[in-house]
Amino acid sequence: MSAQSWAIHGREFTNCNCAYGCPCQFNALPTHGHCQAVVGIQIDKGQHGQTRLDGLKIAGIFKWPGPIHLGKGEAAIFIEKRASSPQRESLLRILSGQDTRPGATIFQVFSTTLEKLHEPIFTDIAFEVDVEKRRAKLKVPEHIETRGEPIVNPVSGAEYRGRIDLPDGFEYSLAEMGRGWSTTKAPIPLDLKDSYGQFAELHLGNNGIIRA
């Protein structure tokens, strides 16, 4: 397939094993020296060439033995089973960094750090995310169970709100900070508890973030 124009506009929740705020967002090393993450994405509107991607959900499990930029990562991708064959092919091309300028999106950057990419899994995905309220639930039967919540002040118990603003990022422009819990099984078992959570609007294309 020749290179295709693509764009997706949607919402995501990411839970990784770093402390709140995640030093990786600022070019620092991960909290514990290695990276583990679970991601859910709701595509509200999207296309790849002539193929529409509106309304589809995708998820992923990622694991690196050290900082992401040192590579040797492992990933598993999940796509809603209701996606048609052209939609599946289009999403796999986008998620594997194809049809994308090098370094322009998180998908393309991550693809260069992976040593093992499991066969894609087409299955049911239940995913709800409210970026403003910092709430999310992700369930992929037999594979992923994740939830995201606001950070809570340890003294008052009040919800705490903070954001990360990255004008030159490759994933989002503005992300709401929260916390998350994730349990995953095959093909990559993880157990994340009360760690970094990120809620964000995504608007990405061949050349990176699409700005209004």
CSV table of C-alpha atoms in Angstrom, one decimal:
chain,number,residue,atom,x,y,z
A,1,MET,CA,0.0,0.0,0.0
A,2,SER,CA,1.3,3.5,-0.9
A,3,ALA,CA,1.4,6.1,1.8
A,4,GLN,CA,-2.0,7.4,2.8
A,5,SER,CA,-3.2,10.6,4.4
A,6,TRP,CA,-4.7,10.0,7.8
A,7,ALA,CA,-6.1,11.9,10.8
A,8,ILE,CA,-7.7,10.9,14.1
A,9,HIS,CA,-9.5,13.0,16.6
A,10,GLY,CA,-10.4,11.4,19.9
A,11,ARG,CA,-9.7,11.0,23.6
A,12,GLU,CA,-7.3,8.8,25.5
A,13,PHE,CA,-6.4,7.6,29.0
A,14,THR,CA,-2.9,6.3,29.8
A,15,ASN,CA,-1.8,4.6,33.0
A,16,CYS,CA,2.0,4.0,33.4
A,17,ASN,CA,4.1,2.8,36.3
A,18,CYS,CA,5.7,6.3,37.0
A,19,ALA,CA,4.8,8.6,39.9
A,20,TYR,CA,2.2,11.3,39.4
A,21,GLY,CA,3.4,13.7,36.7
A,22,CYS,CA,5.7,11.1,35.0
A,23,PRO,CA,9.3,12.5,34.5
A,24,CYS,CA,9.3,11.0,31.0
A,25,GLN,CA,7.0,13.9,29.9
A,26,PHE,CA,10.0,16.2,30.6
A,27,ASN,CA,12.8,14.2,29.0
A,28,ALA,CA,13.8,12.8,32.4
A,29,LEU,CA,14.3,9.1,33.3
A,30,PRO,CA,11.3,7.0,34.4
A,31,THR,CA,10.5,6.9,38.2
A,32,HIS,CA,11.6,3.3,38.6
A,33,GLY,CA,14.1,3.1,35.8
A,34,HIS,CA,11.8,1.1,33.4
A,35,CYS,CA,8.4,1.7,31.7
A,36,GLN,CA,5.1,-0.1,31.7
A,37,ALA,CA,1.9,1.3,30.4
A,38,VAL,CA,-1.7,0.7,29.4
A,39,VAL,CA,-3.5,2.9,27.0
A,40,GLY,CA,-7.1,3.2,25.8
A,41,ILE,CA,-8.2,5.4,22.9
A,42,GLN,CA,-11.7,6.4,21.7
A,43,ILE,CA,-11.6,7.7,18.1
A,44,ASP,CA,-14.4,10.1,17.7
A,45,LYS,CA,-13.6,11.0,14.1
A,46,GLY,CA,-10.9,9.6,11.9
A,47,GLN,CA,-9.9,8.5,8.4
A,48,HIS,CA,-7.0,6.8,6.7
A,49,GLY,CA,-7.1,7.4,3.0
A,50,GLN,CA,-10.8,6.7,2.1
A,51,THR,CA,-11.4,4.5,5.1
A,52,ARG,CA,-13.4,6.0,7.9
A,53,LEU,CA,-12.4,5.2,11.5
A,54,ASP,CA,-15.2,7.1,13.4
A,55,GLY,CA,-16.3,5.6,16.7
A,56,LEU,CA,-13.7,2.8,16.9
A,57,LYS,CA,-11.8,1.9,20.2
A,58,ILE,CA,-8.3,0.7,20.5
A,59,ALA,CA,-6.1,-0.3,23.4
A,60,GLY,CA,-2.5,-1.3,24.1
A,61,ILE,CA,-0.1,-2.8,26.6
A,62,PHE,CA,3.5,-1.7,26.6
A,63,LYS,CA,6.6,-2.7,28.5
A,64,TRP,CA,10.3,-1.6,28.3
A,65,PRO,CA,13.1,-3.0,30.5
A,66,GLY,CA,14.6,0.5,30.8
A,67,PRO,CA,13.8,4.0,29.6
A,68,ILE,CA,11.8,4.0,26.4
A,69,HIS,CA,14.5,5.6,24.2
A,70,LEU,CA,16.8,2.7,24.9
A,71,GLY,CA,14.5,0.3,23.2
A,72,LYS,CA,14.0,-3.5,23.6
A,73,GLY,CA,10.3,-2.8,24.2
A,74,GLU,CA,7.3,-5.2,23.9
A,75,ALA,CA,3.8,-4.3,22.9
A,76,ALA,CA,0.3,-5.8,22.4
A,77,ILE,CA,-2.4,-3.9,20.4
A,78,PHE,CA,-6.1,-4.5,20.7
A,79,ILE,CA,-8.7,-3.3,18.1
A,80,GLU,CA,-12.5,-3.6,18.4
A,81,LYS,CA,-13.6,-6.8,16.6
A,82,ARG,CA,-16.4,-4.9,14.9
A,83,ALA,CA,-13.8,-3.0,12.8
A,84,SER,CA,-13.9,-4.1,9.1
A,85,SER,CA,-10.9,-5.5,7.3
A,86,PRO,CA,-10.0,-2.1,5.8
A,87,GLN,CA,-10.4,-0.4,9.2
A,88,ARG,CA,-8.2,-3.0,10.8
A,89,GLU,CA,-5.5,-2.5,8.2
A,90,SER,CA,-5.7,1.2,8.5
A,91,LEU,CA,-5.4,1.3,12.3
A,92,LEU,CA,-2.5,-1.1,12.3
A,93,ARG,CA,-0.6,1.1,9.8
A,94,ILE,CA,-1.2,4.2,11.9
A,95,LEU,CA,-0.4,2.5,15.2
A,96,SER,CA,2.8,0.9,13.8
A,97,GLY,CA,4.1,4.3,12.6
A,98,GLN,CA,3.5,3.8,8.9
A,99,ASP,CA,2.3,6.7,6.7
A,100,THR,CA,3.8,9.1,9.2
A,101,ARG,CA,6.7,11.5,9.2
A,102,PRO,CA,9.5,10.1,11.4
A,103,GLY,CA,9.3,11.5,14.9
A,104,ALA,CA,5.9,13.1,14.3
A,105,THR,CA,3.6,11.0,16.5
A,106,ILE,CA,3.9,8.8,19.6
A,107,PHE,CA,2.9,5.8,17.5
A,108,GLN,CA,5.8,6.3,15.1
A,109,VAL,CA,8.3,7.0,17.9
A,110,PHE,CA,7.2,4.0,20.0
A,111,SER,CA,7.4,1.8,16.9
A,112,THR,CA,11.1,2.4,16.7
A,113,THR,CA,11.7,1.2,20.3
A,114,LEU,CA,9.9,-2.1,20.1
A,115,GLU,CA,11.8,-5.4,19.9
A,116,LYS,CA,8.6,-7.6,20.1
A,117,LEU,CA,5.2,-6.7,18.8
A,118,HIS,CA,2.6,-9.4,19.5
A,119,GLU,CA,0.0,-10.3,16.9
A,120,PRO,CA,-2.9,-7.8,17.0
A,121,ILE,CA,-6.0,-9.0,19.0
A,122,PHE,CA,-9.4,-8.2,17.6
A,123,THR,CA,-11.9,-8.3,20.5
A,124,ASP,CA,-14.5,-6.5,22.5
A,125,ILE,CA,-13.3,-3.2,24.1
A,126,ALA,CA,-15.3,-1.3,26.7
A,127,PHE,CA,-13.8,2.2,27.2
A,128,GLU,CA,-15.2,5.3,28.7
A,129,VAL,CA,-13.2,8.5,29.3
A,130,ASP,CA,-14.1,12.0,30.6
A,131,VAL,CA,-11.0,14.2,30.1
A,132,GLU,CA,-12.4,17.1,32.0
A,133,LYS,CA,-13.5,15.1,35.0
A,134,ARG,CA,-10.4,12.9,34.9
A,135,ARG,CA,-12.3,9.6,35.0
A,136,ALA,CA,-11.8,6.5,32.8
A,137,LYS,CA,-12.6,2.8,32.6
A,138,LEU,CA,-11.1,0.4,30.2
A,139,LYS,CA,-11.9,-3.3,30.0
A,140,VAL,CA,-10.7,-5.8,27.4
A,141,PRO,CA,-12.1,-9.2,28.5
A,142,GLU,CA,-9.3,-11.6,29.5
A,143,HIS,CA,-6.6,-9.0,28.9
A,144,ILE,CA,-7.0,-5.5,30.5
A,145,GLU,CA,-8.8,-4.0,33.4
A,146,THR,CA,-8.0,-0.3,34.0
A,147,ARG,CA,-9.5,2.7,35.8
A,148,GLY,CA,-8.5,6.3,36.0
A,149,GLU,CA,-9.4,8.8,38.7
A,150,PRO,CA,-8.4,12.3,39.8
A,151,ILE,CA,-5.4,12.8,42.2
A,152,VAL,CA,-6.7,13.4,45.7
A,153,ASN,CA,-5.1,15.8,48.2
A,154,PRO,CA,-3.8,13.5,51.0
A,155,VAL,CA,-4.7,16.1,53.8
A,156,SER,CA,-8.1,17.4,52.7
A,157,GLY,CA,-9.3,14.6,50.5
A,158,ALA,CA,-10.2,17.1,47.8
A,159,GLU,CA,-9.7,16.4,44.2
A,160,TYR,CA,-6.5,18.0,42.9
A,161,ARG,CA,-6.2,19.3,39.3
A,162,GLY,CA,-3.0,19.8,37.4
A,163,ARG,CA,-2.1,19.8,33.7
A,164,ILE,CA,0.8,19.3,31.4
A,165,ASP,CA,1.1,21.6,28.4
A,166,LEU,CA,3.5,20.5,25.7
A,167,PRO,CA,3.4,23.0,22.7
A,168,ASP,CA,5.9,20.8,20.8
A,169,GLY,CA,4.7,17.4,21.8
A,170,PHE,CA,4.0,14.4,19.6
A,171,GLU,CA,1.0,13.0,21.4
A,172,TYR,CA,-1.1,15.8,22.9
A,173,SER,CA,-1.0,19.6,23.4
A,174,LEU,CA,-2.6,19.6,26.9
A,175,ALA,CA,-3.2,16.7,29.2
A,176,GLU,CA,-5.1,16.5,32.5
A,177,MET,CA,-3.2,14.7,35.3
A,178,GLY,CA,-4.7,11.9,37.3
A,179,ARG,CA,-3.9,8.5,38.6
A,180,GLY,CA,-4.7,4.9,37.6
A,181,TRP,CA,-4.8,1.2,38.4
A,182,SER,CA,-4.3,-1.5,35.8
A,183,THR,CA,-4.2,-5.3,35.8
A,184,THR,CA,-3.3,-7.0,32.6
A,185,LYS,CA,-2.9,-10.7,31.6
A,186,ALA,CA,-1.7,-12.3,28.4
A,187,PRO,CA,0.2,-11.5,26.4
A,188,ILE,CA,1.9,-8.9,28.7
A,189,PRO,CA,1.0,-9.2,32.4
A,190,LEU,CA,1.2,-6.0,34.4
A,191,ASP,CA,0.0,-4.8,37.8
A,192,LEU,CA,-0.1,-1.0,38.2
A,193,LYS,CA,-1.4,0.6,41.4
A,194,ASP,CA,-2.1,4.3,42.1
A,195,SER,CA,0.4,5.5,39.5
A,196,TYR,CA,0.6,8.1,36.8
A,197,GLY,CA,-2.7,8.7,34.9
A,198,GLN,CA,-3.1,10.9,31.8
A,199,PHE,CA,-6.3,12.1,30.3
A,200,ALA,CA,-6.1,13.9,26.9
A,201,GLU,CA,-7.7,14.9,23.7
A,202,LEU,CA,-5.8,13.5,20.7
A,203,HIS,CA,-5.8,15.2,17.3
A,204,LEU,CA,-3.1,13.5,15.2
A,205,GLY,CA,-2.1,13.0,11.5
A,206,ASN,CA,0.7,12.2,9.2
A,207,ASN,CA,2.8,15.2,10.4
A,208,GLY,CA,2.0,15.0,14.1
A,209,ILE,CA,-0.4,17.1,16.2
A,210,ILE,CA,-3.1,18.9,14.2
A,211,ARG,CA,-3.7,22.3,15.7
A,212,ALA,CA,-6.9,24.2,15.3
